[in-house]
XYZ file of C-alpha atoms in Angstrom:
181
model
C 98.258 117.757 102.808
C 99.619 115.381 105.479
C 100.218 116.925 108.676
C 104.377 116.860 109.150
C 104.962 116.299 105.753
C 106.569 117.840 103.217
C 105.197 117.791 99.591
C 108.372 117.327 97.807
C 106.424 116.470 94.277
C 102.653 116.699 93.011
C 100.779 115.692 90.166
C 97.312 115.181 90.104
C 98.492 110.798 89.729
C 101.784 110.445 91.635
C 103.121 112.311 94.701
C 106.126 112.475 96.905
C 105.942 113.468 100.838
C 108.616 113.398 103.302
C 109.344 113.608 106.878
C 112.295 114.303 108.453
C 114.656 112.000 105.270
C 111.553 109.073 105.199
C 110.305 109.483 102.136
C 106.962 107.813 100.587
C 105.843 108.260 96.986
C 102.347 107.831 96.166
C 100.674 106.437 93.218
C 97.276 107.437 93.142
C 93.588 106.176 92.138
C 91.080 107.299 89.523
C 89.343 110.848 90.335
C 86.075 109.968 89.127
C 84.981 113.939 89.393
C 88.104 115.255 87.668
C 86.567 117.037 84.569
C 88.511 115.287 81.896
C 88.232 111.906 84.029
C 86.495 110.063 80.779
C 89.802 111.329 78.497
C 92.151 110.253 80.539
C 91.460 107.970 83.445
C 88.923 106.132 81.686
C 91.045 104.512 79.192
C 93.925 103.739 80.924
C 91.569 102.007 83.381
C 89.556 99.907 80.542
C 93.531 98.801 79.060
C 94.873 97.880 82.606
C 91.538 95.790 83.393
C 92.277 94.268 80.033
C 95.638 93.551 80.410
C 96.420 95.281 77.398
C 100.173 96.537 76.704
C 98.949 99.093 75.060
C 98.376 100.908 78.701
C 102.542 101.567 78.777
C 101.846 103.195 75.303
C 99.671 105.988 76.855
C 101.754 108.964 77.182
C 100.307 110.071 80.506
C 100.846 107.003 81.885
C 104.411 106.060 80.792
C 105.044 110.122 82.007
C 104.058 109.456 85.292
C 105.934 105.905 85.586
C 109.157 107.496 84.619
C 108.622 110.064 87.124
C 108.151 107.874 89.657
C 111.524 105.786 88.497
C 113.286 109.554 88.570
C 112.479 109.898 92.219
C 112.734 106.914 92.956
C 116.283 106.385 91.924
C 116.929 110.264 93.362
C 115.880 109.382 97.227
C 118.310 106.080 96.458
C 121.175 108.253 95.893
C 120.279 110.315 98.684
C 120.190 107.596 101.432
C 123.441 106.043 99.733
C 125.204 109.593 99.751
C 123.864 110.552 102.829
C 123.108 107.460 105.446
C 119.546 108.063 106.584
C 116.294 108.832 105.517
C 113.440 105.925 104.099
C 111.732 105.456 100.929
C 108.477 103.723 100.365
C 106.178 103.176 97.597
C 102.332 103.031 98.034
C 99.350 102.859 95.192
C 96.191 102.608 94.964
C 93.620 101.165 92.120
C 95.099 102.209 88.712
C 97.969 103.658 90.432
C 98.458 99.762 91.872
C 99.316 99.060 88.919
C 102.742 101.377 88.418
C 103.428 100.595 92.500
C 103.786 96.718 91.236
C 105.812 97.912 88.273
C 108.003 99.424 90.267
C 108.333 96.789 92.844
C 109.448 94.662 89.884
C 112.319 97.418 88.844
C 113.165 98.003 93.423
C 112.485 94.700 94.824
C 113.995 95.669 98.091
C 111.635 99.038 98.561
C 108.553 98.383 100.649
C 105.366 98.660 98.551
C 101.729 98.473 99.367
C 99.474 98.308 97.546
C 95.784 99.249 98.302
C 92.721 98.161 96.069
C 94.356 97.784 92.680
C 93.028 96.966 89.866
C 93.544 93.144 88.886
C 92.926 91.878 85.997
C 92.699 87.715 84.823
C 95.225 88.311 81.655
C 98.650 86.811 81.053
C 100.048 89.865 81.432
C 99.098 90.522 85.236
C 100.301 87.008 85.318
C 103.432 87.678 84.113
C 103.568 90.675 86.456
C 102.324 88.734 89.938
C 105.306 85.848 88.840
C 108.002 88.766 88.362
C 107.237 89.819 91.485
C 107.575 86.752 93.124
C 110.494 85.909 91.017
C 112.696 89.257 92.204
C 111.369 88.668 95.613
C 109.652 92.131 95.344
C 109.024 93.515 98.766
C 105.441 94.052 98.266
C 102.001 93.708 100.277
C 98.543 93.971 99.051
C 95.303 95.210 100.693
C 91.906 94.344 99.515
C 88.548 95.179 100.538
C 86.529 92.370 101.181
C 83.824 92.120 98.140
C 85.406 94.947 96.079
C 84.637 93.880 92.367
C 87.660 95.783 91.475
C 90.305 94.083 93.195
C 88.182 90.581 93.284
C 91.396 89.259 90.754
C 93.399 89.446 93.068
C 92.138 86.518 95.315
C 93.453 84.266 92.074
C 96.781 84.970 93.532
C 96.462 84.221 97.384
C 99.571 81.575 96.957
C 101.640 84.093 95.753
C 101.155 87.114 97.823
C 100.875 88.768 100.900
C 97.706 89.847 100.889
C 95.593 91.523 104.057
C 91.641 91.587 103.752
C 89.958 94.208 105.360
C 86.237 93.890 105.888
C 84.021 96.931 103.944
C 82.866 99.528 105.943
C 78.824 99.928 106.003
C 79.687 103.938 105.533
C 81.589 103.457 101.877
C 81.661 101.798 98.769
C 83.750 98.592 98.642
C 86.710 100.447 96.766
C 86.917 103.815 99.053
C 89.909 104.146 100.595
C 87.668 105.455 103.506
C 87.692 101.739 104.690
C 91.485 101.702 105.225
C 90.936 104.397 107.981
C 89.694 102.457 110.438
C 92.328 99.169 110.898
């Protein structure tokens, strides 16, 4: 748990936390040690790094995206009805992938993103030119020589992207190396 937060929603994939009204909703990563990691995470990885469509045709996934739209659209009404309070969207590897979805559905909620999981298909590049298109209020962090993310360097024109040199401590996709900027 984050210290002075409030865990308004958990799943073992997406998350809500707030703060006194500020509100950020998580997307999260592969957990490589879950015990049904291979029947679940495993595939949806393999489609996204694909680019295949058929990764909004996994019911896990599209369950978890329209979650995230749900609360999403609930912390909107609350601001609007209410006049404070924040909402922000972060993700990280496969869940970089529904934080950039739903940058392209809220274009004026801050997103970051941290080590997604970029693929080289027209679909990511229909994705990366919707987001640039709508004007998406989005910002990427990479780890410098992450094979995971290493796509994303394709689109440097695009977006705002901030490199962060690997840690000697942790693997080049660890979110460990975040800690320390």
């Amino acid at each position: 748990q984050l210290e002075g937060y409030d865990i308004k929603y958990n799943s073992d994939k997406l998350s809500e936390f707030d703060k006194n009204g500020d509100t950020t909703i998580l997307f999260r990563g592969s957990n490589f040690k879950e015990e049904d990691f291979m029947k679940k995470d495993f595939i949806q990885n393999i489609l996204n790094f694909a680019g295949s469509r058929e990764i909004f045709l996994d019911e896990e996934y599209n369950t978890r995206y329209q979650k995230a739209i749900k609360l999403i659209l609930d912390k909107q009404r609350e601001i609007d009805n209410t006049g404070t309070g924040s909402l922000k969207i972060q993700g990280y590897s496969i869940g970089g992938i529904g934080a950039m979805y739903v940058s392209v559905l809220f274009p004026d909620v801050p997103v970051k993103v941290y080590s997604p999981i970029i693929s080289d298909t027209p679909l990511t590049n229909e994705l990366i030119n919707e987001l640039v298109d709508r004007e998406s209020n989005i910002e990427f962090f990479a780890i410098e020589g992450d094979p995971i993310s290493s796509n994303l360097e394709k689109y440097k024109d695009k977006l705002k992207i901030n490199y962060v040199k690997k840690n000697k401590f942790f693997n080049a996709h660890s979110l460990n190396n975040y800690k320390f900027i």
